[in-house]
Short mmCIF file of C-alpha atoms in Angstrom, two decimals:
data_model
loop_
_atom_site.label_atom_id
_atom_site.label_comp_id
_atom_site.label_asym_id
_atom_site.label_seq_id
_atom_site.Cartn_x
_atom_site.Cartn_y
_atom_site.Cartn_z
CA MET E 27 -13.33 -22.93 15.52
CA ASN E 28 -10.00 -25.59 14.03
CA MET E 29 -9.04 -25.79 17.89
CA ASP E 30 -5.70 -27.25 16.36
CA LYS E 31 -5.58 -24.00 14.87
CA LEU E 32 -6.31 -22.48 17.98
CA ASN E 33 -4.66 -24.11 19.91
CA SER E 34 -1.19 -24.26 18.41
CA ASN E 35 1.85 -23.42 20.21
CA ALA E 36 4.19 -23.45 16.52
CA PRO E 37 6.47 -19.84 17.28
CA ILE E 38 5.95 -16.85 14.93
CA TYR E 39 8.44 -16.11 11.72
CA PRO E 40 10.82 -13.67 12.99
CA ALA E 41 9.92 -11.11 10.83
CA ASP E 42 6.26 -11.41 11.43
CA GLU E 43 6.29 -10.78 14.93
CA LEU E 44 6.70 -7.38 16.92
CA ARG E 45 10.02 -5.82 16.04
CA THR E 46 11.37 -3.69 18.56
CA PRO E 47 13.34 -0.56 17.77
CA VAL E 48 16.81 -2.29 17.25
CA ASN E 49 15.01 -4.31 14.75
CA VAL E 50 12.07 -2.30 13.45
CA LEU E 51 14.40 -1.31 10.25
CA ALA E 52 16.14 -4.76 9.75
CA PRO E 53 15.64 -6.45 6.45
CA ASP E 54 12.47 -9.14 5.44
CA GLN E 55 15.19 -12.02 3.67
CA ARG E 56 11.83 -12.90 2.29
CA ASN E 57 12.06 -9.75 -0.09
CA PHE E 58 15.73 -11.39 -1.26
CA HIS E 59 13.92 -14.05 -3.12
CA PHE E 60 12.21 -12.12 -5.54
CA SER E 61 15.39 -9.42 -6.54
CA VAL E 62 14.44 -6.63 -3.70
CA THR E 63 17.92 -6.54 -2.72
CA SER E 64 17.42 -2.82 -1.37
CA ILE E 65 15.00 -0.40 -0.45
CA GLU E 66 15.47 2.02 -3.52
CA VAL E 67 14.92 -1.07 -5.88
CA LEU E 68 10.98 -0.79 -3.91
CA TYR E 69 10.90 3.51 -4.16
CA ALA E 70 12.51 2.97 -8.23
CA GLN E 71 9.17 0.90 -8.43
CA ILE E 72 6.25 2.76 -6.28
CA SER E 73 8.20 5.95 -7.62
CA GLN E 74 6.41 5.67 -10.93
CA CYS E 75 2.87 5.23 -9.54
CA SER E 76 1.86 8.81 -8.84
CA LEU E 77 -1.58 10.82 -8.54
CA ASN E 78 -1.46 14.59 -10.54
CA ALA E 79 -1.93 17.66 -8.68
CA ILE E 80 -5.47 18.19 -9.96
CA VAL E 81 -6.37 15.27 -7.37
CA PRO E 82 -7.11 16.32 -3.89
CA GLU E 83 -4.78 17.01 -1.48
CA ASP E 84 -6.83 14.16 1.31
CA ILE E 85 -7.21 11.62 -1.96
CA ARG E 86 -3.52 11.95 -2.82
CA VAL E 87 -2.44 11.51 1.14
CA GLN E 88 -4.28 8.25 1.61
CA PHE E 89 -2.93 7.45 -1.95
CA ASP E 90 1.08 8.26 0.00
CA THR E 91 -0.23 6.14 2.52
CA ALA E 92 -0.49 2.86 0.44
CA ARG E 93 2.92 3.61 -1.04
CA ASN E 94 4.64 4.08 2.21
CA LEU E 95 3.58 1.07 2.87
CA PHE E 96 4.70 -0.65 0.25
CA LEU E 97 7.74 0.95 0.08
CA HIS E 98 8.42 -0.09 4.16
CA SER E 99 7.34 -3.62 2.81
CA PHE E 100 10.88 -3.81 2.42
CA TYR E 101 11.07 -4.33 6.31
CA VAL E 102 8.38 -6.31 6.26
CA TYR E 103 7.17 -8.23 3.89
CA ARG E 104 3.37 -8.32 5.09
CA PHE E 105 3.05 -4.62 4.47
CA TYR E 106 2.88 -5.48 0.17
CA VAL E 107 -1.25 -6.43 1.20
CA VAL E 108 -2.03 -3.94 3.33
CA ALA E 109 -0.67 -2.04 0.46
CA GLU E 110 -2.76 -3.52 -2.06
CA SER E 111 -6.20 -3.16 0.94
CA GLN E 112 -4.90 0.55 0.99
CA VAL E 113 -4.82 1.65 -2.48
CA LEU E 114 -8.28 0.64 -3.30
CA THR E 115 -9.61 1.57 -0.34
CA THR E 116 -8.45 4.75 -1.91
CA LEU E 117 -9.54 4.54 -5.01
CA GLU E 118 -12.70 3.99 -3.59
CA LEU E 119 -12.52 6.91 -1.44
CA ALA E 120 -11.97 8.87 -4.43
CA LEU E 121 -14.77 7.78 -6.85
CA ARG E 122 -16.84 8.88 -4.28
CA GLU E 123 -15.35 12.09 -4.06
CA CYS E 124 -15.30 12.93 -7.24
CA ILE E 125 -18.20 11.41 -8.76
CA GLY E 126 -20.64 11.96 -6.08
CA HIS E 127 -23.18 10.20 -3.96
CA LYS E 128 -26.14 12.11 -5.62
CA THR E 129 -24.73 10.88 -9.27
CA LEU E 130 -23.69 7.23 -7.97
CA ALA E 131 -27.55 6.77 -6.62
CA VAL E 132 -28.61 7.79 -10.13
CA PHE E 133 -27.04 5.96 -12.08
CA GLN E 134 -27.77 3.35 -9.56
CA LYS E 135 -31.42 3.51 -10.27
CA LYS E 136 -30.90 3.71 -13.85
CA LEU E 137 -29.00 -0.33 -13.99
CA LYS E 138 -31.64 -1.80 -11.59
CA ALA E 139 -34.21 -0.20 -13.95
CA ASN E 140 -32.62 -2.51 -16.58
CA GLY E 141 -32.17 -5.60 -14.65
CA VAL E 142 -28.47 -4.52 -13.71
CA HIS E 143 -27.97 -4.89 -9.57
CA PHE E 144 -24.67 -3.17 -8.28
CA THR E 145 -24.20 -3.00 -4.89
CA LYS E 146 -22.74 0.57 -3.72
CA GLY E 147 -19.42 -0.03 -3.58
CA LEU E 148 -15.97 -0.25 -5.38
CA ARG E 149 -18.01 -2.70 -8.06
CA LEU E 150 -20.70 0.44 -8.97
CA TYR E 151 -18.47 2.96 -9.02
CA LEU E 152 -15.81 1.84 -11.67
CA GLU E 153 -19.35 0.59 -13.51
CA TYR E 154 -19.97 4.32 -13.36
CA LEU E 155 -16.51 4.96 -15.17
CA ALA E 156 -16.31 2.53 -17.72
CA GLN E 157 -19.85 3.70 -19.18
CA HIS E 158 -19.37 7.50 -19.34
CA GLN E 159 -15.49 6.62 -20.66
CA LEU E 160 -14.06 8.19 -17.71
CA ILE E 161 -11.73 5.30 -17.87
CA ARG E 162 -10.23 3.81 -21.86
CA ASN E 163 -8.71 0.52 -22.92
CA GLU E 164 -6.29 3.03 -24.09
CA ASP E 165 -5.17 5.06 -20.91
CA PHE E 166 -3.56 1.29 -19.85
CA PRO E 167 0.02 0.46 -20.04
CA ARG E 168 -1.24 -3.23 -19.48
CA TRP E 169 -3.72 -2.83 -22.70
CA HIS E 170 -1.07 -1.96 -25.07
CA ARG E 171 1.15 -4.29 -24.34
CA ARG E 172 -1.84 -7.34 -25.05
CA ASN E 173 -0.50 -8.32 -28.38
CA ARG E 174 3.40 -8.90 -27.20
CA MET E 175 1.37 -11.14 -24.22
CA ALA E 176 -0.12 -13.10 -26.38
CA ALA E 177 3.06 -13.65 -29.13
CA GLU E 178 5.25 -14.19 -26.07
CA ASP E 179 3.11 -17.64 -25.00
CA ALA E 180 2.45 -18.32 -28.56
CA TYR E 181 6.13 -18.67 -28.75
CA ARG E 182 6.72 -20.19 -25.40
CA ASP E 183 4.30 -22.91 -26.69
CA LYS E 184 5.82 -23.54 -29.83
CA ILE E 185 9.99 -23.80 -28.63
CA PHE E 186 7.55 -26.46 -25.80
CA LYS E 187 6.30 -28.16 -28.42
CA LEU E 188 9.12 -28.97 -30.48
CA MET E 189 11.69 -29.39 -27.37
CA ASP E 190 9.07 -32.59 -26.87
CA GLU E 191 9.11 -33.12 -30.20
CA GLN E 192 12.70 -33.23 -30.69
CA GLY E 193 13.43 -35.02 -27.50
CA LEU E 194 15.47 -31.67 -26.17
CA GLU E 195 16.61 -30.41 -22.97
CA GLU E 196 17.33 -27.41 -23.80
CA TYR E 197 16.42 -24.39 -26.49
CA GLU E 198 17.99 -20.67 -26.74
CA LEU E 199 15.19 -18.72 -26.22
CA ASP E 200 15.82 -15.86 -29.35
CA GLU E 201 13.43 -12.63 -28.96
CA SER E 202 13.75 -11.67 -32.43
CA GLU E 203 11.94 -15.27 -33.26
CA ILE E 204 9.01 -13.98 -31.65
CA ASP E 205 5.92 -12.16 -34.05
CA GLU E 206 3.69 -9.88 -32.57
CA SER E 207 2.70 -8.44 -35.90
CA ALA E 208 0.87 -11.82 -36.00
CA PHE E 209 -1.65 -10.89 -33.23
CA ASP E 210 -4.56 -8.54 -33.11
CA VAL E 211 -5.66 -8.96 -29.83
CA GLU E 212 -9.36 -8.20 -28.63
CA TRP E 213 -9.63 -7.45 -24.83
CA ASP E 214 -11.85 -5.34 -22.70
CA TYR E 215 -9.34 -4.54 -20.14
CA VAL E 216 -11.36 -2.21 -18.31
CA LYS E 217 -14.16 -4.57 -18.39
CA VAL E 218 -11.50 -7.22 -16.51
CA LEU E 219 -10.68 -4.25 -14.53
CA CYS E 220 -14.47 -3.76 -13.75
CA GLU E 221 -14.38 -7.00 -12.40
CA THR E 222 -11.39 -7.71 -10.83
CA LEU E 223 -10.69 -4.94 -8.30
CA PRO E 224 -13.46 -4.72 -6.66
CA LYS E 225 -13.32 -8.66 -5.74
CA ILE E 226 -9.70 -7.93 -4.51
CA ARG E 227 -11.16 -5.41 -2.65
CA ASN E 228 -13.32 -8.09 -0.70
CA ILE E 229 -10.64 -10.89 -0.41
CA HIS E 230 -8.57 -7.59 1.80
CA SER E 231 -11.64 -6.44 3.30
CA HIS E 232 -13.47 -9.45 4.60
CA GLY E 233 -10.18 -10.67 5.89
CA SER E 234 -7.27 -13.01 4.16
CA THR E 235 -4.21 -14.56 5.15
CA MET E 236 -2.64 -14.89 1.80
CA LEU E 237 0.91 -13.51 1.64
CA HIS E 238 2.50 -12.40 -2.20
CA ASN E 239 4.21 -8.91 -3.26
CA ARG E 240 2.44 -9.27 -6.42
CA VAL E 241 0.87 -5.24 -5.91
CA SER E 242 2.45 -3.19 -7.79
CA LEU E 243 0.32 -3.40 -11.05
CA SER E 244 -2.65 -2.74 -8.67
CA PHE E 245 -0.53 0.45 -7.52
CA VAL E 246 -0.41 1.52 -11.77
CA ASN E 247 -4.01 1.13 -12.85
CA VAL E 248 -5.48 2.43 -9.54
CA SER E 249 -3.39 6.08 -10.37
CA ILE E 250 -4.09 5.76 -13.85
CA ILE E 251 -7.89 5.58 -12.80
CA ILE E 252 -7.63 8.45 -10.55
CA ASN E 253 -5.86 10.73 -12.80
CA LYS E 254 -8.40 9.83 -15.27
CA MET E 255 -10.83 10.03 -14.26
CA TYR E 256 -9.89 14.19 -12.25
CA GLU E 257 -8.49 15.16 -15.76
CA ARG E 258 -12.48 14.04 -17.91
CA THR E 259 -14.01 15.00 -15.59
CA ALA E 260 -12.47 19.04 -14.65
CA SER E 261 -12.41 18.97 -18.00
CA GLU E 262 -16.13 18.55 -18.94
CA ASN E 263 -17.13 20.68 -16.46
CA LYS E 264 -15.47 24.22 -18.15
#
């Protein structure tokens, strides 16, 4: 145990302290550093992520709990990571309910017989979706932007090199110079999600002091995964 930390009398950042009825709706000033100047800004982001009516009510309620936490991060900045934890917990719950314990247990035994060992949990469940084509690369906007992102990275590298060679202190970027057609990136985004989402989930589950607001992508991905899973399993069962 770190006794220095245990005995520290350092004051808590005011926005992290227990709120009172007087200041419970006071904006957390840390949001302003990231252009989140009103709760409407966050609402515009999170309202774009929703679950379809085909998803059971209990799952939609849990998802909306995560969305409300995200929205209230305008007042309590630390709610961002709590919201991400909640939305990933909702994903795991939805996977278990939609696919079923028995089916997932059979899948786990099948993998084990082939030398692949996954314990029960989000990693196993996502692998099931991937292998059964219940989620696909083309489902995700980020996958469709892969060539654009590669082109932008290449363009920035080109400009940095040019500025260094010519001793330039500034350069006006011109988006028309970004050639997306020159790129055809092979990127298995579903595989990336299968590997990264459980890791993020575990970080939250085992306790963490990390603090950031970059959680909206998790909401986008989770909403897509849940919606597509229920849509495709419903069509398979017709």
